[in-house]
């Protein structure tokens, strides 16, 4: 009998998207092929404590569960807590936001020399930063919303051309979107139509990051596609966010049970726009050095149908309403098979990098 592959399903973490991560892990755990994989939930608390197997299972069942700490261990710096688990064959990180998507946890896996699902350090870091993503998208000819960047020292010094609504709106338009550069799930994002709203939006965004983007508002519909693979990735069809109550896709509309937003798959858009979106998704996936998986978000301008790149999420959600698995399900790859492919891609990527390192030796 073939020994099962041991998978460390790492979730939770020091992020504003903590509960989303737990819910994604719950879905992955239930969908994964238990005949092929032996799955070990590995829960991390909001302050970075790596829970033992029993507490991790408790957290997996309830995102609001408070983890008990049998040792006086403060955070994951006490890496010996991994001794509570057997040696993993591969890790499946589903920690959204900071630590999980910015290259940090990927760097840990590289140090441990173990396979893992998703992008490497460079790809994770580049895709997490919205500013760098837009710069690299422009470099390969993709259209992006016009924007400016404000660093925390500039905000603290109240540099007029960056914090004065009249000056900024003269460049970007009367309606603005303010975003932390390194956050996901619409955390810290808000629109501004006047000076008071702009000041409040900047204050909110700087709660989450030291770098904030201010973007022009575009009259558009939100569309997304999904990419799967390493060096020769494939792309799904295109889905559309249908938002009944808000003019942008908020955290609440993404995840609250009372959300009025729906996912329309396939998107009700022209064939030419769909083809462009899928082509550009592959292009930016490869430019940003993404591997394994990504959800790529675009805007389709109303009236012109111009395709505008928004961002690439290298570790998208796997909740029961998440676009990434739904897009591939519509493309003929069911959830369980998708999880299997992602794990195998991580193992293949690690084996390839190991071969390269041997060539150097």
Coordinates of C-alpha atoms in Angstrom, one line a residue:
X1 CA 0.0 0.0 0.0
X2 CA 1.4 3.4 -1.0
X3 CA 2.1 5.7 1.9
X4 CA 0.0 8.8 1.8
X5 CA 1.5 12.2 1.1
X6 CA 1.6 14.3 4.3
X7 CA 0.2 17.8 3.7
X8 CA 0.6 20.6 6.2
X9 CA -2.4 22.9 5.8
X10 CA -1.3 26.2 7.2
X11 CA -4.0 28.7 8.0
X12 CA -5.0 31.7 10.2
X13 CA -2.1 34.0 10.7
X14 CA -1.3 37.6 11.6
X15 CA -3.6 39.2 9.1
X16 CA -6.9 41.2 8.8
X17 CA -8.1 38.3 6.6
X18 CA -7.8 35.7 9.5
X19 CA -11.3 34.4 9.3
X20 CA -11.3 34.2 5.5
X21 CA -8.1 32.0 5.8
X22 CA -9.8 29.7 8.3
X23 CA -12.9 29.3 6.2
X24 CA -10.7 28.6 3.1
X25 CA -8.7 25.9 5.0
X26 CA -12.0 24.3 6.2
X27 CA -13.1 23.9 2.6
X28 CA -9.7 22.6 1.4
X29 CA -9.6 20.1 4.2
X30 CA -13.0 18.7 3.4
X31 CA -12.4 18.6 -0.3
X32 CA -8.9 17.0 -0.4
X33 CA -8.6 13.4 -1.4
X34 CA -8.0 11.6 1.9
X35 CA -7.1 8.4 0.1
X36 CA -4.1 10.1 -1.3
X37 CA -3.2 12.7 1.2
X38 CA -2.9 12.7 5.0
X39 CA -3.8 16.3 6.0
X40 CA -2.5 18.1 9.1
X41 CA -4.3 21.3 9.9
X42 CA -1.8 23.8 11.3
X43 CA -3.5 26.8 12.7
X44 CA -1.6 30.1 13.5
X45 CA -3.2 32.6 15.8
X46 CA -3.5 36.3 15.0
X47 CA -0.3 37.0 17.0
X48 CA 1.7 34.3 15.3
X49 CA 1.4 31.3 17.7
X50 CA 1.5 28.0 15.9
X51 CA -1.1 25.8 17.6
X52 CA -0.7 22.1 18.3
X53 CA -2.7 19.5 16.2
X54 CA -5.6 19.3 18.6
X55 CA -6.0 23.1 18.9
X56 CA -5.5 23.5 15.1
X57 CA -8.4 21.1 14.5
X58 CA -10.6 23.1 16.9
X59 CA -9.7 26.3 15.1
X60 CA -10.4 24.7 11.7
X61 CA -14.0 24.0 12.8
X62 CA -14.6 27.5 14.2
X63 CA -12.7 30.7 13.1
X64 CA -13.7 32.4 16.4
X65 CA -12.2 29.6 18.6
X66 CA -9.6 30.9 21.0
X67 CA -6.5 28.7 20.9
X68 CA -5.2 27.4 24.2
X69 CA -1.5 27.5 24.7
X70 CA 0.0 24.5 26.6
X71 CA 3.5 26.2 26.5
X72 CA 4.7 29.7 27.2
X73 CA 5.4 30.1 23.5
X74 CA 4.9 33.6 22.1
X75 CA 5.1 33.2 18.3
X76 CA 6.3 31.2 15.4
X77 CA 9.9 32.2 16.2
X78 CA 9.8 29.2 18.5
X79 CA 10.0 26.9 15.5
X80 CA 10.3 23.9 17.7
X81 CA 6.5 23.9 17.9
X82 CA 6.7 22.1 14.5
X83 CA 7.9 19.1 16.5
X84 CA 4.2 18.6 17.5
X85 CA 3.7 17.4 13.9
X86 CA 5.3 14.7 11.7
X87 CA 7.6 15.7 8.9
X88 CA 5.5 17.2 6.1
X89 CA 6.0 16.2 2.5
X90 CA 4.4 19.4 1.3
X91 CA 2.8 22.5 2.7
X92 CA -0.4 24.1 1.5
X93 CA -0.4 27.7 2.9
X94 CA -3.7 29.4 2.9
X95 CA -2.8 32.3 5.1
X96 CA -4.2 35.4 3.4
X97 CA -2.7 38.9 3.6
X98 CA 0.5 39.7 5.4
X99 CA 3.0 36.9 6.2
X100 CA 1.1 34.4 4.1
X101 CA 1.1 36.2 0.7
X102 CA 4.1 38.6 0.9
X103 CA 6.9 36.1 0.6
X104 CA 7.5 35.6 4.3
X105 CA 6.0 32.2 4.7
X106 CA 7.4 31.2 1.3
X107 CA 10.9 32.1 2.6
X108 CA 10.4 29.9 5.6
X109 CA 9.5 26.9 3.4
X110 CA 12.6 27.6 1.3
X111 CA 14.7 27.5 4.4
X112 CA 13.0 24.3 5.5
X113 CA 13.7 22.9 1.9
X114 CA 10.1 21.5 1.6
X115 CA 7.7 21.7 -1.3
X116 CA 4.8 24.2 -1.0
X117 CA 1.8 25.3 -3.0
X118 CA 1.9 28.6 -4.8
X119 CA 4.4 31.2 -5.8
X120 CA 8.0 31.5 -4.6
X121 CA 9.3 34.4 -2.5
X122 CA 9.7 36.9 -5.4
X123 CA 6.3 36.2 -7.0
X124 CA 4.5 36.4 -3.7
X125 CA 6.2 39.7 -2.7
X126 CA 5.7 41.3 -6.1
X127 CA 2.0 40.3 -6.4
X128 CA 1.2 41.4 -2.9
X129 CA 2.3 45.0 -3.5
X130 CA -0.3 46.7 -5.7
X131 CA 2.1 49.5 -6.6
X132 CA 4.8 47.1 -8.0
X133 CA 2.1 45.0 -9.7
X134 CA 0.8 48.0 -11.6
X135 CA 4.4 49.1 -12.6
X136 CA 5.2 45.7 -14.0
X137 CA 1.8 45.5 -15.7
X138 CA 2.5 48.7 -17.5
X139 CA 5.9 47.4 -18.4
X140 CA 4.3 44.7 -20.6
X141 CA 1.7 47.1 -22.1
X142 CA -1.3 46.4 -19.9
X143 CA -3.7 49.3 -19.2
X144 CA -4.0 50.2 -15.5
X145 CA -6.0 52.9 -13.6
X146 CA -3.9 56.0 -13.1
X147 CA -2.6 56.3 -9.6
X148 CA -0.2 58.0 -7.1
X149 CA 1.6 56.5 -4.2
X150 CA 1.9 58.0 -0.7
X151 CA 4.5 56.8 1.8
X152 CA 3.9 57.2 5.5
X153 CA 6.5 59.9 6.0
X154 CA 4.9 61.9 3.2
X155 CA 1.5 61.4 4.9
X156 CA 2.8 62.5 8.3
X157 CA 4.4 65.6 6.7
X158 CA 1.1 66.3 4.9
X159 CA 2.8 66.9 1.5
X160 CA 0.2 69.0 -0.3
X161 CA 0.3 67.5 -3.7
X162 CA -0.4 64.1 -2.1
X163 CA -2.9 64.8 0.7
X164 CA -4.7 67.8 -0.7
X165 CA -7.9 66.6 -2.3
X166 CA -8.2 69.5 -4.8
X167 CA -4.6 68.9 -6.0
X168 CA -5.0 65.1 -6.3
X169 CA -8.4 65.2 -7.9
X170 CA -7.2 67.7 -10.5
X171 CA -4.9 64.8 -11.6
X172 CA -7.0 61.7 -11.0
X173 CA -10.6 63.0 -11.1
X174 CA -13.2 63.9 -8.5
X175 CA -13.9 60.4 -7.4
X176 CA -10.9 58.5 -6.0
X177 CA -10.2 55.1 -4.5
X178 CA -7.7 54.8 -1.6
X179 CA -6.0 51.5 -1.0
X180 CA -3.3 50.1 1.3
X181 CA -0.7 48.8 -1.1
X182 CA -0.2 45.5 0.7
X183 CA -3.6 44.2 1.7
X184 CA -6.3 41.9 0.3
X185 CA -10.0 41.3 0.4
X186 CA -10.7 45.0 0.1
X187 CA -9.4 45.6 3.6
X188 CA -8.8 49.3 4.2
X189 CA -10.2 50.4 0.8
X190 CA -12.6 53.2 0.5
X191 CA -13.8 55.8 -2.0
X192 CA -13.6 59.5 -1.7
X193 CA -15.7 62.2 -3.4
X194 CA -14.6 65.3 -1.4
X195 CA -11.9 66.6 0.9
X196 CA -13.4 65.2 4.1
X197 CA -13.8 61.7 2.7
X198 CA -10.3 61.8 1.2
X199 CA -8.8 62.7 4.6
X200 CA -10.8 59.9 6.3
X201 CA -9.9 57.4 3.6
X202 CA -6.2 58.1 3.9
X203 CA -6.4 57.7 7.7
X204 CA -8.2 54.4 7.3
X205 CA -5.7 53.0 4.7
X206 CA -2.7 54.0 6.8
X207 CA -4.0 51.8 9.6
X208 CA -3.0 48.8 7.5
X209 CA 0.1 49.7 5.6
X210 CA 3.0 52.2 5.3
X211 CA 2.3 52.7 1.6
X212 CA -1.1 53.8 0.2
X213 CA -2.3 54.0 -3.4
X214 CA -4.8 56.7 -4.6
X215 CA -6.4 55.7 -7.9
X216 CA -8.7 57.2 -10.4
X217 CA -12.3 55.8 -10.3
X218 CA -13.4 54.1 -13.5
X219 CA -17.0 53.4 -14.5
X220 CA -16.6 49.7 -14.9
X221 CA -17.6 46.2 -14.1
X222 CA -15.4 43.9 -12.1
X223 CA -14.3 40.7 -13.8
X224 CA -11.9 38.0 -12.8
X225 CA -10.2 35.0 -14.3
X226 CA -8.1 32.1 -12.8
X227 CA -4.7 30.7 -13.7
X228 CA -3.3 27.3 -12.9
X229 CA 0.2 26.0 -13.5
X230 CA 3.9 26.6 -13.4
X231 CA 5.9 27.2 -16.5
X232 CA 3.0 26.4 -18.9
X233 CA -0.1 27.7 -17.1
X234 CA -3.7 27.4 -18.2
X235 CA -6.4 30.0 -17.7
X236 CA -10.1 29.5 -16.9
X237 CA -13.0 31.4 -18.3
X238 CA -14.0 34.9 -17.0
X239 CA -16.4 35.6 -14.1
X240 CA -18.1 38.8 -13.2
X241 CA -18.8 40.4 -9.8
X242 CA -22.5 41.5 -9.8
X243 CA -22.8 44.0 -6.9
X244 CA -26.3 45.2 -6.2
X245 CA -25.7 47.7 -3.4
X246 CA -22.2 49.2 -3.5
X247 CA -20.0 50.8 -6.2
X248 CA -17.1 48.7 -5.2
X249 CA -16.6 45.1 -3.9
X250 CA -16.2 45.5 -0.2
X251 CA -14.9 43.0 2.4
X252 CA -18.5 42.6 3.6
X253 CA -19.8 42.0 0.2
X254 CA -17.2 39.4 -0.4
X255 CA -17.7 37.4 2.8
X256 CA -20.8 38.3 4.9
X257 CA -23.7 35.9 4.8
X258 CA -25.9 38.9 4.1
X259 CA -24.0 39.9 1.0
X260 CA -26.0 41.0 -2.0
X261 CA -23.1 40.5 -4.4
X262 CA -23.2 37.5 -6.7
X263 CA -20.7 35.8 -9.0
X264 CA -21.7 35.4 -12.6
X265 CA -19.9 32.7 -14.5
X266 CA -19.3 33.1 -17.3
X267 CA -19.3 36.9 -17.3
X268 CA -21.8 38.7 -19.6
X269 CA -19.1 40.4 -21.7
X270 CA -18.2 40.5 -25.3
X271 CA -16.1 37.6 -26.6
X272 CA -13.2 40.0 -27.7
X273 CA -13.0 41.4 -24.1
X274 CA -13.0 37.9 -22.7
X275 CA -10.2 36.7 -25.0
X276 CA -8.2 39.8 -24.1
X277 CA -8.6 39.2 -20.4
X278 CA -7.5 35.6 -20.6
X279 CA -4.5 36.5 -22.7
X280 CA -3.4 39.4 -20.4
X281 CA -3.9 37.2 -17.3
X282 CA -1.3 34.7 -18.6
X283 CA 1.0 37.6 -19.5
X284 CA 0.9 39.2 -16.1
X285 CA 1.1 35.9 -14.3
X286 CA 4.4 35.1 -16.0
X287 CA 5.7 38.7 -15.7
X288 CA 5.1 38.7 -11.9
X289 CA 6.8 35.3 -11.6
X290 CA 3.7 33.6 -10.2
X291 CA 3.6 29.8 -9.9
X292 CA 0.9 27.3 -9.0
X293 CA -2.2 29.5 -9.0
X294 CA -3.5 33.0 -9.1
X295 CA -6.8 34.9 -9.5
X296 CA -6.3 37.9 -11.8
X297 CA -8.7 40.8 -11.4
X298 CA -9.6 43.2 -14.2
X299 CA -11.9 46.1 -14.8
X300 CA -14.0 46.4 -18.0
X301 CA -14.8 50.0 -18.7
X302 CA -18.4 50.6 -19.4
X303 CA -19.1 52.1 -22.9
X304 CA -15.6 51.3 -24.4
X305 CA -15.2 47.7 -23.1
X306 CA -11.5 48.6 -22.5
X307 CA -9.7 46.0 -20.4
X308 CA -7.9 47.4 -17.4
X309 CA -5.7 45.3 -15.1
X310 CA -6.4 45.7 -11.4
X311 CA -4.4 43.2 -9.5
X312 CA -3.2 39.6 -9.2
X313 CA -3.9 37.5 -6.1
X314 CA -1.3 34.8 -5.9
X315 CA -3.1 33.0 -3.0
X316 CA -6.8 33.5 -3.6
X317 CA -9.6 32.5 -1.3
X318 CA -11.1 29.0 -1.2
X319 CA -14.3 29.8 0.7
X320 CA -17.6 28.4 -0.6
X321 CA -18.2 31.7 -2.5
X322 CA -14.7 32.2 -3.8
X323 CA -14.3 32.9 -7.5
X324 CA -11.0 30.9 -8.1
X325 CA -12.4 27.4 -7.5
X326 CA -15.7 28.2 -9.0
X327 CA -14.1 29.4 -12.3
X328 CA -12.2 26.1 -12.6
X329 CA -15.2 24.1 -11.7
X330 CA -17.0 25.8 -14.6
X331 CA -14.0 24.9 -16.7
X332 CA -14.3 21.2 -15.9
X333 CA -11.9 20.9 -13.0
X334 CA -13.8 20.0 -9.8
X335 CA -12.7 21.3 -6.4
X336 CA -11.0 18.1 -5.2
X337 CA -9.1 17.7 -8.5
X338 CA -8.0 21.3 -8.3
X339 CA -6.5 20.8 -4.9
X340 CA -4.7 17.7 -6.1
X341 CA -3.2 19.6 -9.1
X342 CA -2.1 22.5 -6.9
X343 CA -0.2 20.1 -4.5
X344 CA 1.4 18.2 -7.4
X345 CA 2.5 21.5 -9.0
X346 CA 4.1 22.5 -5.7
X347 CA 6.0 19.2 -5.5
X348 CA 7.1 19.5 -9.2
X349 CA 8.3 23.0 -8.7
X350 CA 10.4 22.0 -5.6
X351 CA 11.9 19.0 -7.5
X352 CA 12.9 21.2 -10.4
X353 CA 14.6 23.7 -8.1
X354 CA 16.4 20.9 -6.4
X355 CA 17.7 19.6 -9.7
X356 CA 18.9 23.1 -10.6
X357 CA 20.8 23.4 -7.2
X358 CA 22.5 20.0 -7.9
X359 CA 23.7 21.4 -11.3
X360 CA 25.4 24.2 -9.4
X361 CA 27.1 21.8 -7.0

